[in-house]
Short mmCIF file of C-alpha atoms and ligand atoms in Angstrom, two decimals:
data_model
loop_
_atom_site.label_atom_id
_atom_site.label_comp_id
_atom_site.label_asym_id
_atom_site.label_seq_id
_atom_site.Cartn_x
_atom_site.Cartn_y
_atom_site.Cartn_z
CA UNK H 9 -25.50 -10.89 -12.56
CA UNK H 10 -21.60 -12.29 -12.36
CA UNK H 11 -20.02 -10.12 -10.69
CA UNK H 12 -16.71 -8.29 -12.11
CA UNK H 13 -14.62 -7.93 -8.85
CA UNK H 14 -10.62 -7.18 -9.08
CA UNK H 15 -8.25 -6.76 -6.05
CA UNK H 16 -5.60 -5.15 -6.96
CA UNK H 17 -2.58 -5.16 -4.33
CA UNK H 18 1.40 -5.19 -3.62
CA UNK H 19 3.48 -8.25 -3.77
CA UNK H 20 6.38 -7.23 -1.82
CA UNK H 21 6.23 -4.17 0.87
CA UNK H 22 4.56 -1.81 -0.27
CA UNK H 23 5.27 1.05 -2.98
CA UNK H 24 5.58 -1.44 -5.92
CA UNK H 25 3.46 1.12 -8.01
CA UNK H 26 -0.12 -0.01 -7.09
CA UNK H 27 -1.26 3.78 -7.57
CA UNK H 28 -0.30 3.86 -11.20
CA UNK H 29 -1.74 0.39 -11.51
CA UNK H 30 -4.70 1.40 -10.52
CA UNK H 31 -5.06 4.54 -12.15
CA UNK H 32 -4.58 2.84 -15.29
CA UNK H 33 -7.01 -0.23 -14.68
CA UNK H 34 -9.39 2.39 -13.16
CA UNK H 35 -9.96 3.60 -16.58
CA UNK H 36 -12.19 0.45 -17.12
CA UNK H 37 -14.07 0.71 -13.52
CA UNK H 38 -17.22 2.30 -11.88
CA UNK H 39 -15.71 2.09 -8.48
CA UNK H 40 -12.79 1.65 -6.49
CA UNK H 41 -12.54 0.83 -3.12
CA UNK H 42 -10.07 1.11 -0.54
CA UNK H 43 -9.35 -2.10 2.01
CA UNK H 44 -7.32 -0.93 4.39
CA UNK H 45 -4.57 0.87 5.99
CA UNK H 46 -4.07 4.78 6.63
CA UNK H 47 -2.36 7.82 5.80
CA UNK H 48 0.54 5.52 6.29
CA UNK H 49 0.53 4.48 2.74
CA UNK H 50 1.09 7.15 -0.23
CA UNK H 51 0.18 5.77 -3.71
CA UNK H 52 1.32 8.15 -6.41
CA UNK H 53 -0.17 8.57 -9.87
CA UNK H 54 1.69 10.69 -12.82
CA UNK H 55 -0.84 12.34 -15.52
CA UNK H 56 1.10 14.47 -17.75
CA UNK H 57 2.88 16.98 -15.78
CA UNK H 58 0.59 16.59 -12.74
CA UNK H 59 1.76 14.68 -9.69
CA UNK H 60 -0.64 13.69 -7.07
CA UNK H 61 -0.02 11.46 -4.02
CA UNK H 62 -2.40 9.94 -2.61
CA UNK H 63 -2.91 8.77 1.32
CA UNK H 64 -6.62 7.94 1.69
CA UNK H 65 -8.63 8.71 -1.25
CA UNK H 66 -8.81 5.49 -3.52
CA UNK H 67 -6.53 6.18 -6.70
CA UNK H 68 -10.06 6.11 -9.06
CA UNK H 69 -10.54 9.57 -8.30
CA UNK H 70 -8.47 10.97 -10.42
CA UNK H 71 -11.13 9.60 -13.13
CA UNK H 72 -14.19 11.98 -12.91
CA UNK H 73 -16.68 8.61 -14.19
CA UNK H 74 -15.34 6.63 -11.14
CA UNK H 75 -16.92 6.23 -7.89
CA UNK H 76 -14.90 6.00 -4.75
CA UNK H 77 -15.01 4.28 -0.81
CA UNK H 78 -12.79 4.06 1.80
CA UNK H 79 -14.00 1.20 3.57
CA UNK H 80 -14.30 -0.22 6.96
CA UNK H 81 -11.40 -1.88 7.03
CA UNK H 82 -9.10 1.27 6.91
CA UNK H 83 -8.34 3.58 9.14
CA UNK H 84 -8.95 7.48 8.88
CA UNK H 85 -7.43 10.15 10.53
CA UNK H 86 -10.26 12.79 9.82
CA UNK H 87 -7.78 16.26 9.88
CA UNK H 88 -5.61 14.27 7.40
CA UNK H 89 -8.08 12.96 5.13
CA UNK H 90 -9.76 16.37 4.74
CA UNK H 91 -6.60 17.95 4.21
CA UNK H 92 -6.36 15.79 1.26
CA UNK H 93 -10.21 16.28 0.07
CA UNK H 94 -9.44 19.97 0.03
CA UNK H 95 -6.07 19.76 -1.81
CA UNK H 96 -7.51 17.65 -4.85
CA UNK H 97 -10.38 20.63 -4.34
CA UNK H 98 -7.53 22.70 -5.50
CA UNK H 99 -6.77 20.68 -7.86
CA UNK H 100 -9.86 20.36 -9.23
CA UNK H 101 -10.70 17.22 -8.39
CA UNK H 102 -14.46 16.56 -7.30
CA UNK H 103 -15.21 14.43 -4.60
CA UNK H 104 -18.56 15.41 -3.05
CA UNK H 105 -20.89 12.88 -4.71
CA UNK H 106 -18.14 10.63 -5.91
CA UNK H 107 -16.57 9.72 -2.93
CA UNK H 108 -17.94 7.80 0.39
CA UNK H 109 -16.33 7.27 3.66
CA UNK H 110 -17.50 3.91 5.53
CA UNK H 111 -19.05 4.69 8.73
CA UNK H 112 -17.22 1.49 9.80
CA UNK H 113 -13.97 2.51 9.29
CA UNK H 114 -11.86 3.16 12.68
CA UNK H 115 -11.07 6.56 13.65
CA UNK H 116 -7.36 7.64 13.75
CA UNK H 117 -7.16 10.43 16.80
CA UNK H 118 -4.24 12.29 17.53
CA UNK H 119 -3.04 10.26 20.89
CA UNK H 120 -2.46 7.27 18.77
CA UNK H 121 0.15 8.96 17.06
CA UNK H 122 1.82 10.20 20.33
CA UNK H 123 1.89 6.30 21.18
CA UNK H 124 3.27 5.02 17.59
CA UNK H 125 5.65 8.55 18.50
CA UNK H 126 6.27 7.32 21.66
CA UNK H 127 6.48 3.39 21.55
CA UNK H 128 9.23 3.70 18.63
CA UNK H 129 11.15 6.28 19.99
CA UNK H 130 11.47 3.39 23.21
CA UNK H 131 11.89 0.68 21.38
CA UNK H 132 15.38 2.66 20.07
CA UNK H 133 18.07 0.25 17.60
CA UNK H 134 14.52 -2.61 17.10
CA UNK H 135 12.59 0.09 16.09
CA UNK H 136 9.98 -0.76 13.31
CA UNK H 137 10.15 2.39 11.37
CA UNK H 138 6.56 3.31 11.45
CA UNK H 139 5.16 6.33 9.59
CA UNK H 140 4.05 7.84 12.64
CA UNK H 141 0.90 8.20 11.71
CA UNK H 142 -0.91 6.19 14.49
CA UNK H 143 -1.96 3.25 12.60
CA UNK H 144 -0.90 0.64 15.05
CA UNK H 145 -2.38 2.15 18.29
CA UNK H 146 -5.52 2.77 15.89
CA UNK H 147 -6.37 -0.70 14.53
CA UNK H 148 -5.06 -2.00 18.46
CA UNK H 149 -7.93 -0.02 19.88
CA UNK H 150 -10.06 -1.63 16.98
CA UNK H 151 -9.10 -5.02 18.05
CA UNK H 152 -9.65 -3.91 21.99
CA UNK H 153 -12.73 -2.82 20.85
CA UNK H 154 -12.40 0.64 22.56
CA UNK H 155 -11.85 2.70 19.15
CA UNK H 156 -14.23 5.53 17.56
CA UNK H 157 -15.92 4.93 14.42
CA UNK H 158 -16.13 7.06 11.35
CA UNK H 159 -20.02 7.59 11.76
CA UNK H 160 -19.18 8.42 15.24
CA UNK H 161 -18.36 11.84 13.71
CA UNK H 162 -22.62 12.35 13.01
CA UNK H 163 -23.67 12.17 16.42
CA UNK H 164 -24.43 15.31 18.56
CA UNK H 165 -21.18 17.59 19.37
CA UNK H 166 -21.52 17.00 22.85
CA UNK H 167 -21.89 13.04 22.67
CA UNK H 168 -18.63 13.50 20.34
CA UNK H 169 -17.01 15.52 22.65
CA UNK H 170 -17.81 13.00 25.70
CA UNK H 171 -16.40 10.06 23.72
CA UNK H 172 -13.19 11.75 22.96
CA UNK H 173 -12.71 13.31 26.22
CA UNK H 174 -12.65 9.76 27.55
CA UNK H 175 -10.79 8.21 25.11
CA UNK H 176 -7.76 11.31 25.71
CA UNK H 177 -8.15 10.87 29.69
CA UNK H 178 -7.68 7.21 29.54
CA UNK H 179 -4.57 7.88 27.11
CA UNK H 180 -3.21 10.75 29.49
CA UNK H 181 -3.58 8.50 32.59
CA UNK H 182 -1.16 5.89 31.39
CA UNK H 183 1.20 8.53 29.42
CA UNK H 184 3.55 9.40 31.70
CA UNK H 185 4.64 5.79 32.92
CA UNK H 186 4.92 4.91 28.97
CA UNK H 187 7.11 7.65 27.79
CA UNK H 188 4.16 8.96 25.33
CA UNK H 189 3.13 12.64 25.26
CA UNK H 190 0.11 13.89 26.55
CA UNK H 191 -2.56 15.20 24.71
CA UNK H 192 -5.06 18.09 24.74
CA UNK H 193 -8.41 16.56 25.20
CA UNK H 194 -10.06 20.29 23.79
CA UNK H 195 -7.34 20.75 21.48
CA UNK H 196 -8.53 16.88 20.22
CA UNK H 197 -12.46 18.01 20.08
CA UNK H 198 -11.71 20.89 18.14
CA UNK H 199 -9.74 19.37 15.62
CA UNK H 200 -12.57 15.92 15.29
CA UNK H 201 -15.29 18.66 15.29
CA UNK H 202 -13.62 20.91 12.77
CA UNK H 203 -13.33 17.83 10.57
CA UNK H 204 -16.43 16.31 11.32
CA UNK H 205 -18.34 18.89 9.53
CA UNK H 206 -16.12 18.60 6.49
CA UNK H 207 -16.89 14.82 6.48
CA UNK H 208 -20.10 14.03 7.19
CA UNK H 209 -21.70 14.55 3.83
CA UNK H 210 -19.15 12.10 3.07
CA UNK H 211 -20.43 9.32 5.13
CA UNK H 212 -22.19 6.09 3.84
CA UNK H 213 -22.87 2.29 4.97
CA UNK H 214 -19.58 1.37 2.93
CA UNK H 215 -20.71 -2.65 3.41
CA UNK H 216 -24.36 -1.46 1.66
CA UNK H 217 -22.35 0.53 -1.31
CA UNK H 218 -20.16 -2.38 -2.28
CA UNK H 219 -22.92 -4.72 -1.81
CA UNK H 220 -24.73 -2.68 -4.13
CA UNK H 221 -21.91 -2.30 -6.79
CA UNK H 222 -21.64 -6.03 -6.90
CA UNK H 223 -25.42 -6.97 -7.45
CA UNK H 224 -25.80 -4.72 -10.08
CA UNK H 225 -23.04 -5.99 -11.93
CA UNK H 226 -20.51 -2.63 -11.74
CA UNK H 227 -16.42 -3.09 -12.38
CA UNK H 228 -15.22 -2.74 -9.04
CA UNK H 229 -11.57 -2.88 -8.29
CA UNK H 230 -10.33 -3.14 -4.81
CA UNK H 231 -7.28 -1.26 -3.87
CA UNK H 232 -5.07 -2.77 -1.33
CA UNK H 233 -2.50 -0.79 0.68
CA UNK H 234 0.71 -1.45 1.80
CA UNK H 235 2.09 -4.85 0.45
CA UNK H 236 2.16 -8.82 1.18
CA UNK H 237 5.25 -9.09 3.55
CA UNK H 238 3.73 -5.55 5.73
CA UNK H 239 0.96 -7.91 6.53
CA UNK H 240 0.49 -8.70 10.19
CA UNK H 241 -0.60 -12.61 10.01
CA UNK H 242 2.09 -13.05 6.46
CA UNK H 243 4.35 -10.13 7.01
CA UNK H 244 7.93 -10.13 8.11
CA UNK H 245 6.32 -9.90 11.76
CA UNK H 246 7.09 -7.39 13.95
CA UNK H 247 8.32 -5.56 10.68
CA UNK H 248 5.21 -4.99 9.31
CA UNK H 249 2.01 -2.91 9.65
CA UNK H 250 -1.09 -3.56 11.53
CA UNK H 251 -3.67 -4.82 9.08
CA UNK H 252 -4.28 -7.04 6.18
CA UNK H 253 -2.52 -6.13 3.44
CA UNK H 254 -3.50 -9.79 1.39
CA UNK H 255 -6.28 -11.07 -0.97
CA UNK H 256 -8.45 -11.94 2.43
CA UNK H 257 -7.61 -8.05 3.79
CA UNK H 258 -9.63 -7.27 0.47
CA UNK H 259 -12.55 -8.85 1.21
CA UNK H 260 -13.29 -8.42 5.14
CA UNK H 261 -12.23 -4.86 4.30
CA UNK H 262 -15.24 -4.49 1.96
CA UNK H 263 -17.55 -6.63 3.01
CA UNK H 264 -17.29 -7.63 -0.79
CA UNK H 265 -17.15 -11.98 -0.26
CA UNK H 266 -14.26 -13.95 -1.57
CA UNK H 267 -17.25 -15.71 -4.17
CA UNK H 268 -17.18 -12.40 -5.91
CA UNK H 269 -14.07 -11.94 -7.00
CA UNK H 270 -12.92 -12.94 -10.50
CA UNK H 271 -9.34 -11.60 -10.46
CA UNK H 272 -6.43 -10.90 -8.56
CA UNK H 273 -3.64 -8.59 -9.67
CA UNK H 274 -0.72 -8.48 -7.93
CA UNK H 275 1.76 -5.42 -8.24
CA UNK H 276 5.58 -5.70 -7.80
CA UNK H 277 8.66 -4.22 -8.68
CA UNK H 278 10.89 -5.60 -11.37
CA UNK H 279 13.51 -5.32 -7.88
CA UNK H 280 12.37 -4.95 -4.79
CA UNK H 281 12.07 -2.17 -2.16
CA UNK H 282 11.39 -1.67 1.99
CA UNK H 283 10.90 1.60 3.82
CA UNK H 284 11.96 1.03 7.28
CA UNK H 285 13.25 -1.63 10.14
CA UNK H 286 13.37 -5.80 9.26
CA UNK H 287 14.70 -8.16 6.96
CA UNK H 288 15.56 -7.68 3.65
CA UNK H 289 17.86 -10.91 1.88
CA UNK H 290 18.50 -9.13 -0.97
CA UNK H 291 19.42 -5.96 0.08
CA UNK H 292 22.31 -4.09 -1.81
CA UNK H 293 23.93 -0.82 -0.83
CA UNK H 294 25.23 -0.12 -4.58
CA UNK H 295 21.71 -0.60 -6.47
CA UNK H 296 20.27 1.77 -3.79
CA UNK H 297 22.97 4.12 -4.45
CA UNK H 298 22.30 4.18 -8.19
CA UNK H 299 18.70 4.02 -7.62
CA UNK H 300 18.68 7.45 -5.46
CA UNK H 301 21.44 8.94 -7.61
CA UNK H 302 18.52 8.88 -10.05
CA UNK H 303 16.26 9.87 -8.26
CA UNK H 304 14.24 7.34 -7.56
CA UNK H 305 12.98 5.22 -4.24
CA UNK H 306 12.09 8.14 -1.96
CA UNK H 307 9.17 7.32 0.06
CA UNK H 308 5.66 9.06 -0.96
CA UNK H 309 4.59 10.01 2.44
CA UNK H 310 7.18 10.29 4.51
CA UNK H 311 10.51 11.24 1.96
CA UNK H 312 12.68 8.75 3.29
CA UNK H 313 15.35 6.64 1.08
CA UNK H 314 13.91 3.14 0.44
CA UNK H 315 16.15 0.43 0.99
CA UNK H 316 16.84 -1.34 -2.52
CA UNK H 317 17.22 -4.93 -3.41
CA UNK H 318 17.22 -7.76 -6.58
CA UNK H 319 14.34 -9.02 -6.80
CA UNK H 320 13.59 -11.66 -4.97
CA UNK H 321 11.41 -14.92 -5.98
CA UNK H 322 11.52 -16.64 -3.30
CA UNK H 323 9.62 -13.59 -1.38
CA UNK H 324 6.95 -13.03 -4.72
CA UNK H 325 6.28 -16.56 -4.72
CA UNK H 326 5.28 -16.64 -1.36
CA UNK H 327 2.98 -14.00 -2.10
CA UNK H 328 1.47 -15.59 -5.43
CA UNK H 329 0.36 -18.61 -3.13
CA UNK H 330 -1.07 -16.40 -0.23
CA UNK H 331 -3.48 -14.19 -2.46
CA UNK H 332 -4.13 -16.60 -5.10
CA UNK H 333 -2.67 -13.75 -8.05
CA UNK H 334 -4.21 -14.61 -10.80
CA UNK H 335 -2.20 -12.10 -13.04
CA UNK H 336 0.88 -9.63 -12.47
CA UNK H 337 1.24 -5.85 -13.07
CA UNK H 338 5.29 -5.73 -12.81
CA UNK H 339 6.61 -1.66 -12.77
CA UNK H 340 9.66 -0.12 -12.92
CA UNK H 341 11.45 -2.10 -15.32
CA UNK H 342 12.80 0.73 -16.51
CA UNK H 343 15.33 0.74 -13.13
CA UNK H 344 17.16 -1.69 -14.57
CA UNK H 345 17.92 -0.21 -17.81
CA UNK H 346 21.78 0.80 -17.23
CA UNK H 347 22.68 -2.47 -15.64
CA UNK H 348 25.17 -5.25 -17.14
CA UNK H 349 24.13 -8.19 -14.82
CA UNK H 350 20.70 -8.88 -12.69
CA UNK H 351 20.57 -10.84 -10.13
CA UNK H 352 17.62 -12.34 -8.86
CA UNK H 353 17.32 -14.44 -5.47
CA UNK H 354 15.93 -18.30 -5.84
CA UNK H 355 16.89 -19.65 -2.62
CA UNK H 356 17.40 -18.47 0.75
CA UNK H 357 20.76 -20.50 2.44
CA UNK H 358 20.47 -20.39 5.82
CA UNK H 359 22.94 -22.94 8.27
CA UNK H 360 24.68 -24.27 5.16
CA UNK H 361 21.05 -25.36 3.70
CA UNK H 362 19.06 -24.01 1.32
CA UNK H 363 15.29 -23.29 1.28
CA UNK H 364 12.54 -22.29 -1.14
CA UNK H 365 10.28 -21.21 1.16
CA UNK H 366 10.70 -18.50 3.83
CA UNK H 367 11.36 -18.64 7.36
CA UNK H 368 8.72 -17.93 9.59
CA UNK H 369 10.49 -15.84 12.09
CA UNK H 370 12.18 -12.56 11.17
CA UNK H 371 15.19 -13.15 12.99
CA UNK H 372 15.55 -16.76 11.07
CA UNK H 373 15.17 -14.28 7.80
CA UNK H 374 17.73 -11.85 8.78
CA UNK H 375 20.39 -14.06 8.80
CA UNK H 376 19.44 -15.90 5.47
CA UNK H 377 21.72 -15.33 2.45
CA UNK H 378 20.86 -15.16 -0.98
CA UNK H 379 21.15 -17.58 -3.65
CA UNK H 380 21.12 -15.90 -7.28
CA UNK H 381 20.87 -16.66 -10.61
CA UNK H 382 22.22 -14.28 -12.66
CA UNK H 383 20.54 -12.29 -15.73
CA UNK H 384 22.31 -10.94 -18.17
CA UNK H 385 21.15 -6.88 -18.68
CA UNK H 386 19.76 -5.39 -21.76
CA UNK H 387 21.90 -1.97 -21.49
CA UNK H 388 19.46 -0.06 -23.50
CA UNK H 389 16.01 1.98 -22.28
CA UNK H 390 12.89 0.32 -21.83
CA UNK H 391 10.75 3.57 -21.50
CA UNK H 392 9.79 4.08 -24.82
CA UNK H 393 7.95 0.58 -25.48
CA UNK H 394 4.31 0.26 -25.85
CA UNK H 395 4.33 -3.38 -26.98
CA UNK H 396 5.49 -6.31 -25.71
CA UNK H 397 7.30 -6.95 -28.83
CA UNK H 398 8.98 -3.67 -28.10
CA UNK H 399 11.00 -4.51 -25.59
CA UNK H 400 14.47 -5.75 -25.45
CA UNK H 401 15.01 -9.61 -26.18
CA UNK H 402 17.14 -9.96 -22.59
CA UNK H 403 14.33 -7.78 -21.09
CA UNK H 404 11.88 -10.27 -21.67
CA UNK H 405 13.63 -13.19 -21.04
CA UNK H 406 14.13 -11.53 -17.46
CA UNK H 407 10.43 -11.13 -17.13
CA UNK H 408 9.44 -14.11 -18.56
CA UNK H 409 11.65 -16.20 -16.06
CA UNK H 410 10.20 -14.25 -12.94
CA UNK H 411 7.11 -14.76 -13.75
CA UNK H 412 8.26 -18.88 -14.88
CA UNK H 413 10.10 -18.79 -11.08
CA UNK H 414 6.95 -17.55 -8.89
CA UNK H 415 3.99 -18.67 -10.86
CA UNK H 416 1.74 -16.50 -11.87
CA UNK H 417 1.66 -15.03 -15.74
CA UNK H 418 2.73 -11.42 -16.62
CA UNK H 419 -0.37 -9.43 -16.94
CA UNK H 420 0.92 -5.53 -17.24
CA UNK H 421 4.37 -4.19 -17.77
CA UNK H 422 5.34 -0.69 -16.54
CA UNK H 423 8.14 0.96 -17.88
CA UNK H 424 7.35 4.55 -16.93
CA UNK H 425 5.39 6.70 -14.48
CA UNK H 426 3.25 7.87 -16.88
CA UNK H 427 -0.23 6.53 -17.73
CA UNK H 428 0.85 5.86 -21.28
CA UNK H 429 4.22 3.91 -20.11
CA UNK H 430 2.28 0.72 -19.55
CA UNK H 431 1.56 -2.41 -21.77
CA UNK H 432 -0.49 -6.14 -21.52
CA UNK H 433 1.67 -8.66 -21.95
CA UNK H 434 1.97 -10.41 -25.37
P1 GDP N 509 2.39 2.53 -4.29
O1 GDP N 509 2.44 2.89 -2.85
O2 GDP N 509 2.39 1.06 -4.51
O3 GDP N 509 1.26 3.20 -5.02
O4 GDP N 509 3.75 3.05 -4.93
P2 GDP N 509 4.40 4.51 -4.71
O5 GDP N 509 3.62 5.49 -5.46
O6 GDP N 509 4.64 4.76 -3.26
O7 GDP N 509 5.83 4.28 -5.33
C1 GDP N 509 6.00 3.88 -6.66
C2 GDP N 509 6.84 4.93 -7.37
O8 GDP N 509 7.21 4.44 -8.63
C3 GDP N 509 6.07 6.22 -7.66
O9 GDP N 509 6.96 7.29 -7.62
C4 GDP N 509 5.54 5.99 -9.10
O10 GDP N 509 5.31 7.22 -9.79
C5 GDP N 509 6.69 5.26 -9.67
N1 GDP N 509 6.41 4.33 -10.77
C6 GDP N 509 5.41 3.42 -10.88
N2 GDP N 509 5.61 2.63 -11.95
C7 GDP N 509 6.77 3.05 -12.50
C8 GDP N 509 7.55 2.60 -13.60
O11 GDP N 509 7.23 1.63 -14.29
N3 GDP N 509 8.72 3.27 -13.85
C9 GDP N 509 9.12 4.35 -13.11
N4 GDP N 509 10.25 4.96 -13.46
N5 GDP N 509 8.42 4.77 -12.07
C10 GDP N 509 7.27 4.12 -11.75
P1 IMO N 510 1.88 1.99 0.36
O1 IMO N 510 0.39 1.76 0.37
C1 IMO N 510 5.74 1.09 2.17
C2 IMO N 510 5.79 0.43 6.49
C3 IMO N 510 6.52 1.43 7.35
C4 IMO N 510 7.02 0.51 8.48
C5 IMO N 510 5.86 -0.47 8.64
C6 IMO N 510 4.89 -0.10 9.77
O2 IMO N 510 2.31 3.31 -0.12
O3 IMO N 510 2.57 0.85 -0.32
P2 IMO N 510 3.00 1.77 9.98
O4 IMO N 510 3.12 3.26 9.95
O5 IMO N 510 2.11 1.19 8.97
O6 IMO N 510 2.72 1.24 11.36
O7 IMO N 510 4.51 1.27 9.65
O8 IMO N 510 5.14 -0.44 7.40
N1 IMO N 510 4.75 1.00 5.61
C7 IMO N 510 4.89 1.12 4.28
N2 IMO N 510 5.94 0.88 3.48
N3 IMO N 510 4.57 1.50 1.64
C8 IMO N 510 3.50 1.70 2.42
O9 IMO N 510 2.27 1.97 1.92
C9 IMO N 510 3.64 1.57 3.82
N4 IMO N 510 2.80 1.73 4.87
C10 IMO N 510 3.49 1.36 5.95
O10 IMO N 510 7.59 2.02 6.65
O11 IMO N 510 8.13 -0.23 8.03
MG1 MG N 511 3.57 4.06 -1.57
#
């Protein structure tokens, strides 16, 4: 059977809209499933009136037909995750049946969130800008090979309790000399316990799901988290997060092999946005400012004011090449309704040359400058198309040139957070 595998994931870093990408694609899937990353990323999906954010739970949820799994390659903090199992319970959202945590995937435990605390409040003006949700400390222990495992969460209370009781001393012993808080190995077993029985009906081989999803032929989409440049082998390193945000990321993930993928979607923002510490060529204070005036660009998990940019090709480009995109999803076009002139970076100058390609180190890319071209703006609204054809003739010679300038074709347009505010190209 050929099997009908999609990644879906961000160009830039992070937020470019993958949750409403998703939710809309999802409405032609049996099953999405989740990479990577934590409760560090927040993918938000508008239906109607209804608002939901999402942390951990693969966007497909919000479709009652579509089966979810958050694979091995993320990262769960088990309080966090149920907290967001119970309020789409609210909601009235089912997830018992439909969605599967990967006894593979790393355990997030409170002391790795006094580190990420801890280790940015020390590293003071370099600081990364981390969520604070643990992630690094996590997927370090992963790579130490001295983490906990989701179906670590099965075995006996007392094994459980053992295994976290070391893990807390071990973190306790080295607190003090690294400036990280200590932490309440009983208070810790509670809270894993308390959560434990929540999610062990939830627990699955994720590797065995997806492998079964493939052979018989379902419409899986991968969701990726976090974006391209957050990547920790492609990112804007040490600006970025700690796993593999990229087409690869996908598939060790999953478990789902690069031979069964068909496409690649890659989501970006018709500008560009970064939450947090690291370089950023094409930066400007005045689009943020009339970005935020309307009310746009505040993180989804953590509230804070993204930094706002032009978009920049030399950056998406990059990212075309390193996940092999074979199609883009471009959102928020509708930002750039009010404004007379667009510019949009196609070089980087840095020591009176110019380059195509960025630099590899992130102090080498703070100090490039941008080179623009400039696009004249269409002045009118955008959020009222449904075709193509709809859109303004300046609006689609903007798109049509991005996509001409980092080489991959236009797939979807956004123009909206709504469901219905998206469009195929053509
Ligand atoms: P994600 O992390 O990639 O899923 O993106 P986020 O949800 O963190 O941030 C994207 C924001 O843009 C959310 O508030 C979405 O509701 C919103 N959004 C997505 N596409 C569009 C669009 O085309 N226009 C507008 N106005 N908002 C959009
Ligand atoms: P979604 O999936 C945007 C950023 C943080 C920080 C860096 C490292 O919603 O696109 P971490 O807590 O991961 O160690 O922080 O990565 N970051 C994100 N930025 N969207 C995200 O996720 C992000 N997840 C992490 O702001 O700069
Ligand atoms: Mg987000």
């Amino acid at each position: 059977m050929k099997p009908r595998v999609t990644i879906v994931l961000g160009l830039q870093w992070g937020d470019e809209g993958k949750g409403k990408i998703l939710d809309v694609m999802a409405a032609e899937a049996d099953w999405v499933l989740r990479a990577q990353g934590g409760n560090n990323a927040g993918h938000t999906v508008e239906i109607g009136k209804e608002k939901y954010v999402l942390h951990l739970v693969p966007s497909g949820i919000l479709r009652s037909d579509v089966s979810c799994l958050i694979a091995g390659g993320a990262v769960v903090d088990p309080a966090g995750l149920v907290k967001e199992i119970e309020g789409l319970t609210k909601r009235k959202i089912r997830t018992r049946g439909r969605l599967h945590l990967a006894a593979q995937a790393h355990l997030v435990l409170p002391h790795h969130r006094a580190v990420d605390q801890g280790s940015e409040k020390r590293r003071g003006h370099g600081k990364i800008g981390t969520t604070g949700r643990g992630i690094g400390p996590a997927y370090s222990d992963k790579a130490a090979r001295v983490g906990l495992r989701a179906g670590e969460l099965a075995l006996p209370t007392k094994e459980l309790g053992r295994r976290i009781r070391e893990r807390v001393a071990a973190h306790n012993h080295a607190a003090s000399a690294q400036g990280w808080d200590k932490i309440s190995a009983t208070r810790t077993i509670r809270e894993i316990e308390r959560a434990a029985r929540v999610l062990r009906p939830y627990l699955a081989d994720g590797v065995m799901l997806a492998h079964q999803a493939v052979a018989s032929g379902k419409r899986i989409l991968i969701e990726g988290a976090q974006g391209t440049f957050l990547d920790v082998d492609h990112g804007t390193y040490p600006f970025v997060t700690s796993s593999h945000c990229t087409a690869g990321g996908a598939c060790t993930g999953t478990g789902v092999p690069p031979t069964a993928i068909h496409r690649v979607v890659g989501v970006l923002k018709a500008y560009t946005t970064r939450v947090g510490g690291g370089p950023f060529v094409t930066e400007d204070g005045t689009l943020g400012h009339l970005l935020h005036g309307m009310g746009r660009e505040f993180g989804s998990t953590t509230g804070r004011a993204r930094r706002c940019g032009w978009f920049d090709a030399v950056l998406v480009r990059r990212a075309v090449q390193l996940n092999g995109v074979t199609e883009m999803a471009i959102t928020n076009l509708d930002g750039l309704d009010g404004l007379e002139k667009i510019p949009v970076c196609v070089g980087y100058r840095l020591n009176g040359k110019i380059f195509r390609e960025p630099p590899v180190e992130a102090s080498a890319w703070a100090k490039c400058r941008p080179v623009y071209r400039v696009f004249e703006g269409w002045c009118e609204p955008t959020t009222e198309a449904r075709h193509w054809k709809q859109l303004p003739r300046k609006a689609r010679t903007y798109l049509s040139a991005i996509a001409e300038m980092v080489g991959a074709p236009l797939g979807i347009i956004s123009v909206g957070a709504g469901r219905d505010q998206t469009f195929r190209h053509g």
